[in-house]
Amino acid sequence: LNYTEPYRPQYHFSPAENWMNDPAGLVYYNETYHLFFQYNPAGIEWGNMSWGHATSKDLTHWEERPVALLARGYPENVTEMYFTGSAVADVNNTSGFGVDGKIPLVAMYTSMYPVAQELPSGKNVLAEQQSQSIAYSLDDGETWTTYDAENPVIHNPPSPYGAEFENFRDPFVFWHEDTQKWVAVTVLASLYKVVIWSSDNLKEWSLASEFGPYNAVGGVWECPNLFQMPIKGHPSIKKWVLVLGLNPGGPPGTVGSGTQYFIGDFDGTAFKADPDNIHADNKSANWMDWGPDFYAAASYNGLPAGDDVVQIAWMNNWQYGATIPTSPWRSAMSVPRQLSLKKVNGKVTLLQQPQHSWRSVANHQTLKHSWKSVSKGSTSLDSPGKAFKIDLSFADHDSDKSLASTFAIAVRASSDFKQETLIGYNFTSKEVFVDRRNSGDGSFDKTFASLYHAPLSANADKRINLQVFVDWSSVEVLGGQGEVSLTAQIFPEGNSTEARLVSTDGVTQDVRLRISGMDSAWH
Ligand code: FRU
């Protein structure tokens, strides 16, 4: 495999072959970034859920490793699947899994039991039950041993929610410095509840608290993620951020999966969202991404102290994930996002930027140009190819007959521009948009060809700044300082490599554009 098949992401992680969904177990240990992920070793649709594994030194160049946790009984008779979870380096050997001074990596995951059974631990589970289990590795994540003597370590949902045993999953575990305890956050997916647990040794867990439902509810809540960050410019103030997936139930204009977050406080027991983060209507939310293809976002454990939080998300959507036209793999991960908190327009806001070492793949500047005014209609640009990064900045304005109503850059366009993906700004609604209605193949799902939008106000200089990351089958847009993000897959023809600027109804002022080619991370 040379990673040059049609639509193959050049600088996003995708497995060489087969189905992938959520990142599950992001841990930095021994100067290596580990990426474990939901994986079907047998095909390009969901099934036989196992943990795939890849490693990287820079979050950019990945090496795929052997499957880390292979569904029990695979392939003939799967009796346990390994659903989404997380991983930590147990540096103090609290679990006792370490031998001869070797630090164990410990994974915590959801055991999904397709059939009722008595387990090696003597515990009984029902058909379709989901429970939380652990496994450990003493060789830096290459091979894993499930803790069969006691698994599952969280057997049943807490009372009074026992009936929810089919919808209890996705443990995200981390070390809570202040209380010197392990904390795991799980969901009762259909009740829109996050359930928080704590432990001294990763083996025995006690119930700490529950959170929710709040803000957007949708179909189910999945994949909770909890972490702490200082507020930029106020380093003594640290806040906690709870991120979780909704499926279906993403932001306005999307169909299928979405991701929301809450900013608040966490004392090792209970998470309390800030009052201004709770919306009364149970519909609106703080959206982590306003596009259709950003789900199950998870943060790294084990990053050096003082480092920012880094998250990776599944760049796909349950609405059409299993039918996207890629082969012999399905799904890619987002660009690793470095998160921070900052006051923007008086409100503490989550900002996203590409993680710093990731930037090394942006190699050569191919285009740099400024215009006092871009005229109404389209302005041609040299072809930037199929994988590149755009920095686009322009003056905001209020409505005026001579000025544009929208301004956009078209990418991955055919030479007649019948095929193109537009990324731009609507000066009237004050929204960034991604328009993939004519982006290429959308035949596999009737909701795919859509327009997505996110609110963004101009910065203090009255300018709109957009960063766009274009790959062979995706665009990721960060607006402003990263306070809005829009992620969308696209499936254009291989020879759709043109670009142009489009200023609708009038001119756009003081435009600055820079395009850099992106290297392939696979060669
Ligand atoms: C989210 C999810 C998780 C589950 C996993 C199974 O995408 O549904 O809740 O653990 O996928 O693959």
Coordinates of C-alpha atoms and ligand atoms in Angstrom, one line a residue:
L1 CA 0.0 0.0 0.0
N2 CA 1.4 3.4 -0.9
Y3 CA -1.4 5.6 0.4
T4 CA -2.2 7.1 -3.0
E5 CA -5.6 5.5 -3.6
P6 CA -8.4 7.9 -4.6
Y7 CA -9.5 10.0 -1.5
R8 CA -6.6 8.7 0.6
P9 CA -5.8 11.3 3.3
Q10 CA -2.2 12.5 2.9
Y11 CA -1.7 14.1 6.3
H12 CA -4.5 12.7 8.3
F13 CA -4.2 9.3 10.0
S14 CA -6.2 6.5 8.3
P15 CA -5.7 2.8 8.7
A16 CA -4.1 1.0 5.7
E17 CA -7.2 -1.0 5.4
N18 CA -10.6 -1.8 7.1
W19 CA -13.0 0.1 9.2
M20 CA -12.0 2.6 11.9
N21 CA -14.1 4.8 14.2
D22 CA -13.4 6.5 17.5
P23 CA -10.0 7.3 18.8
A24 CA -9.8 5.1 22.0
G25 CA -6.8 5.4 24.1
L26 CA -4.7 8.4 23.3
V27 CA -1.6 8.3 25.5
Y28 CA 1.9 9.8 25.2
Y29 CA 4.5 7.6 26.8
N30 CA 8.2 7.2 26.4
E31 CA 8.3 10.0 23.8
T32 CA 5.8 8.3 21.6
Y33 CA 2.2 9.3 20.8
H34 CA 0.0 6.2 20.8
L35 CA -3.3 6.3 18.9
F36 CA -5.6 3.3 19.6
F37 CA -8.9 3.3 17.7
Q38 CA -12.1 1.4 17.1
Y39 CA -11.2 -1.1 14.4
N40 CA -12.8 -4.0 12.5
P41 CA -9.9 -6.3 11.5
A42 CA -12.3 -8.1 9.0
G43 CA -13.8 -5.4 6.7
I44 CA -14.7 -1.9 5.8
E45 CA -17.9 -1.8 7.9
W46 CA -18.4 -1.6 11.6
G47 CA -18.0 -5.0 13.4
N48 CA -15.8 -7.3 15.5
M49 CA -14.8 -4.2 17.4
S50 CA -11.2 -4.4 18.4
W51 CA -8.5 -1.8 19.2
G52 CA -6.3 -0.9 16.3
H53 CA -3.0 0.9 17.1
A54 CA -0.7 3.4 15.6
T55 CA 2.3 5.3 16.9
S56 CA 4.0 8.6 16.1
K57 CA 6.8 10.8 17.3
D58 CA 5.2 14.0 16.0
L59 CA 1.4 13.4 15.8
T60 CA 1.9 13.6 12.0
H61 CA 3.8 10.6 10.7
W62 CA 2.1 7.4 11.9
E63 CA 3.2 3.9 11.9
E64 CA 0.4 1.3 12.1
R65 CA 1.1 -1.4 14.7
P66 CA -0.5 -4.8 15.1
V67 CA -4.1 -4.9 16.5
A68 CA -3.8 -4.2 20.2
L69 CA -7.0 -5.8 21.5
L70 CA -8.5 -8.3 19.2
A71 CA -12.2 -9.0 19.8
R72 CA -12.4 -12.1 22.0
G73 CA -13.3 -15.2 20.0
Y74 CA -12.5 -13.5 16.7
P75 CA -13.2 -14.6 14.0
E76 CA -15.6 -17.5 14.5
N77 CA -17.4 -16.7 17.6
V78 CA -17.0 -13.2 19.1
T79 CA -18.1 -13.2 22.7
E80 CA -16.6 -9.8 23.7
M81 CA -16.0 -6.7 21.7
Y82 CA -13.6 -3.9 22.9
F83 CA -15.5 -0.6 22.6
T84 CA -14.3 2.9 23.1
G85 CA -12.1 3.7 26.1
S86 CA -8.9 5.4 27.0
A87 CA -5.4 4.6 28.2
V88 CA -2.9 5.9 30.8
A89 CA 0.6 5.2 31.9
D90 CA 0.4 4.0 35.5
V91 CA 3.7 5.6 36.4
N92 CA 3.4 4.9 40.2
N93 CA 2.2 1.3 39.5
T94 CA -0.9 1.9 41.5
S95 CA -2.5 -1.1 39.7
G96 CA 0.4 -3.4 40.6
F97 CA 0.5 -4.6 37.0
G98 CA 4.0 -3.4 36.6
V99 CA 6.8 -5.9 37.1
D100 CA 10.5 -5.4 37.5
G101 CA 10.1 -1.7 37.5
K102 CA 8.4 -1.7 34.1
I103 CA 5.6 0.9 34.0
P104 CA 2.3 -0.6 32.8
L105 CA 0.2 1.1 30.3
V106 CA -3.4 0.5 31.4
A107 CA -6.4 0.7 29.0
M108 CA -9.9 1.1 30.2
Y109 CA -12.6 0.2 27.7
T110 CA -16.2 -0.9 27.3
S111 CA -16.7 -4.7 27.1
M112 CA -19.6 -5.3 24.9
Y113 CA -20.9 -8.8 25.3
P114 CA -23.1 -10.0 22.3
V115 CA -24.2 -13.0 24.3
A116 CA -25.1 -13.7 27.9
Q117 CA -22.3 -15.6 29.6
E118 CA -20.4 -16.3 32.8
L119 CA -17.0 -14.6 32.6
P120 CA -13.6 -16.0 33.8
S121 CA -14.0 -13.8 36.8
G122 CA -17.2 -15.6 37.7
K123 CA -19.3 -12.5 37.0
N124 CA -22.4 -12.9 34.8
V125 CA -23.4 -10.6 32.0
L126 CA -26.6 -10.3 29.9
A127 CA -26.8 -10.4 26.1
E128 CA -25.8 -6.9 24.7
Q129 CA -24.5 -5.8 28.1
Q130 CA -21.9 -3.0 28.2
S131 CA -19.5 -3.0 31.2
Q132 CA -16.1 -1.3 31.9
S133 CA -13.0 -3.4 31.9
I134 CA -9.2 -2.9 32.0
A135 CA -6.1 -4.4 30.3
Y136 CA -2.4 -3.7 30.6
S137 CA 0.7 -3.7 28.5
L138 CA 4.3 -4.1 29.7
D139 CA 5.8 -3.6 26.2
D140 CA 4.8 0.0 25.4
G141 CA 1.4 -0.9 24.0
E142 CA 2.4 -3.6 21.6
T143 CA 0.7 -6.5 23.4
W144 CA -2.0 -6.4 26.0
T145 CA -3.3 -8.7 28.8
T146 CA -6.9 -8.3 29.8
Y147 CA -7.5 -8.4 33.5
D148 CA -9.6 -11.6 33.4
A149 CA -9.4 -12.3 37.1
E150 CA -11.7 -9.3 37.9
N151 CA -13.1 -7.9 34.6
P152 CA -15.4 -6.1 34.2
V153 CA -14.1 -3.7 36.9
I154 CA -17.4 -1.7 36.6
H155 CA -19.9 -4.4 36.1
N156 CA -23.3 -2.6 36.1
P157 CA -24.7 0.9 35.7
P158 CA -25.2 2.5 39.2
S159 CA -28.6 2.2 40.7
P160 CA -31.3 3.3 40.0
Y161 CA -30.2 2.9 36.3
G162 CA -29.7 -0.9 36.2
A163 CA -32.0 -1.2 33.2
E164 CA -29.5 0.8 31.1
F165 CA -27.0 -2.0 30.9
E166 CA -27.0 -1.9 27.1
N167 CA -26.1 1.8 27.0
F168 CA -23.4 2.2 29.6
R169 CA -20.0 2.9 28.0
D170 CA -16.9 4.9 26.8
P171 CA -14.8 5.3 30.0
F172 CA -12.3 8.2 29.7
V173 CA -9.8 7.7 32.6
F174 CA -7.2 10.2 33.8
W175 CA -5.1 11.0 36.8
H176 CA -6.6 13.7 39.1
E177 CA -3.6 15.5 40.6
D178 CA -5.4 17.4 43.4
T179 CA -7.0 14.3 44.9
Q180 CA -4.3 11.9 43.8
K181 CA -6.9 9.6 42.4
W182 CA -7.8 8.1 39.0
V183 CA -11.1 9.4 37.6
A184 CA -13.2 7.7 34.9
V185 CA -16.1 9.4 33.1
T186 CA -18.6 7.2 31.4
V187 CA -22.1 7.8 29.9
L188 CA -25.5 6.4 30.3
A189 CA -26.0 7.1 26.6
S190 CA -29.8 7.1 26.4
L191 CA -30.4 9.1 29.5
Y192 CA -27.9 11.9 28.5
K193 CA -26.0 11.4 31.7
V194 CA -22.3 11.4 32.4
V195 CA -21.4 9.2 35.3
I196 CA -18.1 9.9 37.1
W197 CA -16.1 7.2 39.1
S198 CA -12.9 7.3 41.1
S199 CA -10.3 4.8 42.1
D200 CA -6.9 4.4 43.8
N201 CA -5.7 1.6 41.7
L202 CA -7.6 1.4 38.4
K203 CA -9.1 -1.9 39.5
E204 CA -11.7 -0.9 42.2
W205 CA -14.0 2.0 41.3
S206 CA -16.5 3.9 43.3
L207 CA -19.3 6.0 42.1
A208 CA -18.6 9.7 42.5
S209 CA -21.4 11.7 40.8
E210 CA -23.5 12.2 37.7
F211 CA -24.0 15.1 35.3
G212 CA -26.8 15.8 32.9
P213 CA -28.9 16.1 30.9
Y214 CA -28.0 19.6 29.9
N215 CA -27.9 21.5 26.6
A216 CA -28.1 19.4 23.4
V217 CA -29.4 15.9 24.0
G218 CA -30.3 14.4 20.6
G219 CA -30.2 10.6 20.3
V220 CA -27.5 9.4 22.7
W221 CA -24.6 10.9 24.6
E222 CA -21.3 9.1 23.9
C223 CA -17.5 9.4 24.4
P224 CA -17.2 11.8 27.3
N225 CA -13.8 13.5 27.7
L226 CA -12.8 15.7 30.7
F227 CA -9.6 17.8 31.1
Q228 CA -8.3 20.9 32.8
M229 CA -6.7 24.0 31.2
P230 CA -5.6 27.5 32.4
I231 CA -7.2 30.6 30.9
K232 CA -4.7 32.4 28.6
G233 CA -3.6 35.6 30.2
H234 CA -4.9 34.4 33.6
P235 CA -2.7 31.5 34.3
S236 CA -3.8 31.1 37.9
I237 CA -7.4 30.4 36.8
K238 CA -7.9 26.9 35.7
K239 CA -11.1 25.5 34.3
W240 CA -12.4 22.1 33.4
V241 CA -13.9 21.2 30.1
L242 CA -16.3 18.3 29.5
V243 CA -16.6 17.3 25.9
L244 CA -19.1 14.7 24.6
G245 CA -20.5 13.3 21.4
L246 CA -24.2 13.3 20.5
N247 CA -25.6 10.9 17.9
P248 CA -27.7 12.0 16.2
G249 CA -28.0 15.6 17.2
G250 CA -25.2 17.8 15.9
P251 CA -25.2 21.5 15.3
P252 CA -27.9 23.3 13.3
G253 CA -27.7 22.4 9.7
T254 CA -26.0 19.0 10.3
V255 CA -27.5 15.6 10.2
G256 CA -26.1 12.8 12.4
S257 CA -23.2 13.0 14.9
G258 CA -22.0 16.2 16.7
T259 CA -19.8 17.2 19.6
Q260 CA -20.6 19.7 22.4
Y261 CA -18.6 20.9 25.4
F262 CA -19.2 22.5 28.8
I263 CA -16.7 24.7 30.7
G264 CA -16.9 24.4 34.5
D265 CA -15.2 23.1 37.6
F266 CA -14.3 19.7 38.8
D267 CA -13.1 18.8 42.3
G268 CA -12.3 15.1 41.7
T269 CA -15.9 14.2 42.5
A270 CA -18.5 16.4 40.7
F271 CA -18.4 18.4 37.5
K272 CA -20.3 21.7 37.7
A273 CA -20.8 23.6 34.5
D274 CA -20.5 27.4 34.7
P275 CA -24.0 29.0 34.8
D276 CA -23.4 30.7 31.5
N277 CA -22.6 27.4 29.9
I278 CA -26.0 25.9 30.7
H279 CA -28.7 26.8 28.2
A280 CA -32.3 26.5 29.4
D281 CA -33.8 25.1 26.2
N282 CA -32.0 21.7 26.1
K283 CA -31.4 22.4 22.4
S284 CA -28.6 24.9 22.0
A285 CA -25.0 24.0 23.0
N286 CA -21.4 25.0 22.9
W287 CA -20.5 23.2 19.6
M288 CA -16.9 21.9 19.4
D289 CA -17.2 21.8 15.7
W290 CA -20.0 23.1 13.4
G291 CA -19.4 20.7 10.5
P292 CA -20.7 17.2 10.0
D293 CA -17.5 15.2 10.4
F294 CA -16.0 15.6 13.9
Y295 CA -16.9 13.0 16.5
A296 CA -15.8 11.1 19.5
A297 CA -13.1 13.7 20.3
A298 CA -10.6 12.5 22.9
S299 CA -7.6 14.1 24.6
Y300 CA -4.1 12.8 25.2
N301 CA -3.1 11.5 28.6
G302 CA 0.5 11.7 29.7
L303 CA 1.5 14.9 27.9
P304 CA 4.4 16.7 29.6
A305 CA 3.1 18.9 32.4
G306 CA 2.4 22.4 31.2
D307 CA 1.6 21.3 27.7
D308 CA -1.7 22.3 26.2
V309 CA -4.5 19.7 25.8
V310 CA -4.4 17.9 22.5
Q311 CA -7.4 16.2 21.0
I312 CA -8.0 14.0 18.0
A313 CA -11.5 13.2 16.6
W314 CA -13.0 10.7 14.2
M315 CA -13.5 12.6 11.0
N316 CA -16.7 10.9 9.9
N317 CA -20.4 10.7 10.8
W318 CA -22.6 7.8 11.8
Q319 CA -25.2 9.1 9.3
Y320 CA -23.1 7.9 6.3
G321 CA -19.9 6.7 7.8
A322 CA -20.4 3.1 6.5
T323 CA -21.1 4.2 2.9
I324 CA -18.4 6.8 2.1
P325 CA -16.8 5.8 -1.2
T326 CA -13.3 4.9 0.1
S327 CA -11.5 1.6 -0.2
P328 CA -9.8 -0.5 1.2
W329 CA -10.2 1.6 4.3
R330 CA -13.0 3.7 5.9
S331 CA -12.5 6.8 8.0
A332 CA -9.7 9.1 8.9
M333 CA -8.8 11.1 12.1
S334 CA -8.9 14.9 12.3
V335 CA -5.8 17.0 12.4
P336 CA -4.6 16.8 16.1
R337 CA -6.0 19.9 17.7
Q338 CA -4.2 21.9 20.4
L339 CA -6.8 23.4 22.7
S340 CA -6.7 26.4 24.9
L341 CA -9.1 28.7 26.8
K342 CA -9.2 32.4 26.3
K343 CA -11.6 35.3 27.0
V344 CA -13.1 36.2 23.6
N345 CA -15.7 39.0 23.6
G346 CA -15.9 38.8 27.4
K347 CA -16.6 35.0 27.5
V348 CA -14.2 32.2 28.3
T349 CA -14.0 30.3 25.0
L350 CA -12.4 27.1 23.8
L351 CA -9.9 27.7 21.0
Q352 CA -8.5 25.1 18.6
Q353 CA -5.3 25.2 16.6
P354 CA -3.3 22.4 14.9
Q355 CA -0.9 20.9 17.4
H356 CA 2.5 22.6 16.9
S357 CA 4.7 19.6 15.8
W358 CA 2.0 18.7 13.3
R359 CA 2.8 21.9 11.4
S360 CA 6.0 20.4 10.1
V361 CA 4.1 18.9 7.1
A362 CA 3.2 22.3 5.7
N363 CA 6.4 22.6 3.7
H364 CA 6.5 25.2 0.9
Q365 CA 4.6 28.4 0.3
T366 CA 3.1 28.1 -3.1
L367 CA 1.1 31.4 -3.2
K368 CA 1.1 34.7 -1.4
H369 CA -1.0 37.6 -2.6
S370 CA -2.9 40.7 -1.3
W371 CA -5.6 42.6 -2.9
K372 CA -6.9 46.1 -1.8
S373 CA -10.1 44.9 -3.2
V374 CA -11.3 41.7 -4.8
S375 CA -13.8 42.5 -7.5
K376 CA -17.3 41.1 -7.7
G377 CA -17.5 37.7 -9.3
S378 CA -14.7 35.2 -9.5
T379 CA -10.9 35.8 -9.4
S380 CA -8.7 32.9 -10.7
L381 CA -5.9 31.5 -8.7
D382 CA -3.0 29.2 -9.6
S383 CA -3.9 25.5 -8.9
P384 CA -2.9 24.6 -5.4
G385 CA -3.3 20.9 -6.0
K386 CA -5.1 18.4 -3.7
A387 CA -3.4 18.9 -0.2
F388 CA -2.6 22.3 1.1
K389 CA -3.2 24.8 3.9
I390 CA -4.8 28.2 3.4
D391 CA -4.6 31.4 5.4
L392 CA -7.2 33.8 4.3
S393 CA -7.9 37.1 5.9
F394 CA -10.1 40.0 4.8
A395 CA -12.0 43.1 6.1
D396 CA -15.4 42.6 7.6
H397 CA -18.1 45.1 6.6
D398 CA -21.7 46.0 7.3
S399 CA -24.2 45.7 4.4
D400 CA -23.5 48.2 1.7
K401 CA -24.6 48.0 -2.0
S402 CA -21.0 48.1 -3.4
L403 CA -19.7 45.4 -1.0
A404 CA -20.0 41.7 -1.1
S405 CA -22.7 39.7 0.6
T406 CA -20.4 36.6 0.8
F407 CA -16.8 36.0 0.1
A408 CA -15.3 32.5 -0.4
I409 CA -12.4 30.5 -1.7
A410 CA -13.3 27.6 -3.9
V411 CA -11.0 24.5 -3.6
R412 CA -10.8 21.1 -5.1
A413 CA -12.6 22.5 -8.1
S414 CA -12.9 21.0 -11.6
S415 CA -11.6 23.2 -14.5
D416 CA -15.2 24.2 -15.3
F417 CA -15.9 24.8 -11.6
K418 CA -19.0 22.7 -11.8
Q419 CA -17.4 20.8 -9.0
E420 CA -16.0 22.9 -6.1
T421 CA -16.0 23.2 -2.3
L422 CA -16.5 26.7 -1.0
I423 CA -15.2 28.0 2.2
G424 CA -16.2 31.5 3.1
Y425 CA -18.0 34.1 5.1
N426 CA -21.5 35.6 5.0
F427 CA -21.2 39.3 5.9
T428 CA -24.9 39.5 6.6
S429 CA -25.4 36.6 8.9
K430 CA -21.8 36.9 10.2
E431 CA -21.2 33.2 9.7
V432 CA -18.3 31.1 8.3
F433 CA -19.5 28.5 5.9
V434 CA -18.4 25.3 4.2
D435 CA -20.5 24.5 1.1
R436 CA -20.0 20.9 -0.1
R437 CA -23.2 20.8 -2.2
N438 CA -21.1 20.4 -5.4
S439 CA -18.0 19.0 -3.9
G440 CA -18.0 15.7 -5.7
D441 CA -19.4 12.3 -5.0
G442 CA -22.3 12.6 -2.6
S443 CA -24.4 9.9 -4.1
F444 CA -24.0 7.5 -1.1
D445 CA -26.2 9.6 1.2
K446 CA -29.0 12.1 0.5
T447 CA -28.0 14.4 3.4
F448 CA -24.3 14.7 2.4
A449 CA -24.5 17.5 -0.2
S450 CA -25.1 20.3 2.3
L451 CA -24.0 23.8 3.5
Y452 CA -22.7 24.2 7.0
H453 CA -22.2 27.4 9.0
A454 CA -20.8 28.7 12.2
P455 CA -21.2 32.2 13.8
L456 CA -18.0 34.2 13.8
S457 CA -17.5 37.9 14.7
A458 CA -14.7 40.0 13.3
N459 CA -11.6 40.5 15.5
A460 CA -10.5 43.7 17.1
D461 CA -9.0 44.9 13.7
K462 CA -12.4 44.3 12.1
R463 CA -11.0 41.4 10.1
I464 CA -12.1 37.8 9.5
N465 CA -9.3 35.3 9.6
L466 CA -9.7 31.7 8.3
Q467 CA -7.3 28.8 8.3
V468 CA -8.3 26.0 6.0
F469 CA -6.7 22.5 5.8
V470 CA -7.5 20.7 2.6
D471 CA -6.7 17.1 2.1
W472 CA -7.6 14.5 -0.6
S473 CA -11.0 14.0 1.0
S474 CA -11.6 16.6 3.7
V475 CA -11.6 20.3 4.7
E476 CA -11.1 21.6 8.2
V477 CA -11.7 25.3 8.8
L478 CA -10.7 27.2 11.9
G479 CA -12.1 30.7 12.2
G480 CA -10.8 33.7 14.2
Q481 CA -8.3 32.5 16.8
G482 CA -9.8 29.0 16.5
E483 CA -13.0 29.8 18.3
V484 CA -15.0 28.1 15.6
S485 CA -14.1 24.9 13.8
L486 CA -15.9 23.3 10.8
T487 CA -14.8 19.8 9.6
A488 CA -16.3 18.2 6.5
Q489 CA -15.3 15.3 4.3
I490 CA -15.5 15.8 0.5
F491 CA -15.0 13.3 -2.3
P492 CA -13.9 15.3 -5.4
E493 CA -12.5 13.9 -8.6
G494 CA -8.8 13.3 -8.5
N495 CA -8.2 16.0 -11.2
S496 CA -10.3 18.6 -9.4
T497 CA -7.3 20.7 -8.3
E498 CA -8.4 24.3 -9.2
A499 CA -9.1 27.2 -6.9
R500 CA -10.6 30.6 -7.1
L501 CA -12.0 33.5 -5.1
V502 CA -15.6 34.3 -5.3
S503 CA -17.0 37.6 -4.1
T504 CA -20.8 37.8 -4.4
D505 CA -22.9 40.9 -5.1
G506 CA -20.0 43.4 -4.6
V507 CA -16.3 43.7 -3.7
T508 CA -14.4 42.3 -0.7
Q509 CA -11.8 44.6 0.8
D510 CA -8.2 44.2 1.9
V511 CA -7.8 40.5 1.2
R512 CA -4.6 38.6 2.1
L513 CA -4.1 35.0 1.0
R514 CA -1.3 32.5 1.6
I515 CA -1.3 28.9 0.4
S516 CA 1.2 26.3 1.5
G517 CA 1.5 22.9 0.0
M518 CA 1.3 20.0 2.4
D519 CA 3.6 17.0 2.2
S520 CA 2.4 13.5 2.4
A521 CA 2.9 12.1 5.8
W522 CA 3.2 8.6 4.4
H523 CA 6.3 9.0 2.1
Ligands
FRU1 C1 -19.3 6.1 19.3 C2 -19.5 4.7 19.7 C3 -19.2 4.5 21.1 C4 -18.9 3.0 21.2 C5 -18.2 2.8 19.9 C6 -18.4 1.4 19.3 O1 -18.9 6.4 18.0 O2 -20.8 4.4 19.4 O3 -20.2 4.9 22.0 O4 -18.1 2.7 22.3 O5 -18.7 3.8 19.0 O6 -17.6 1.2 18.2

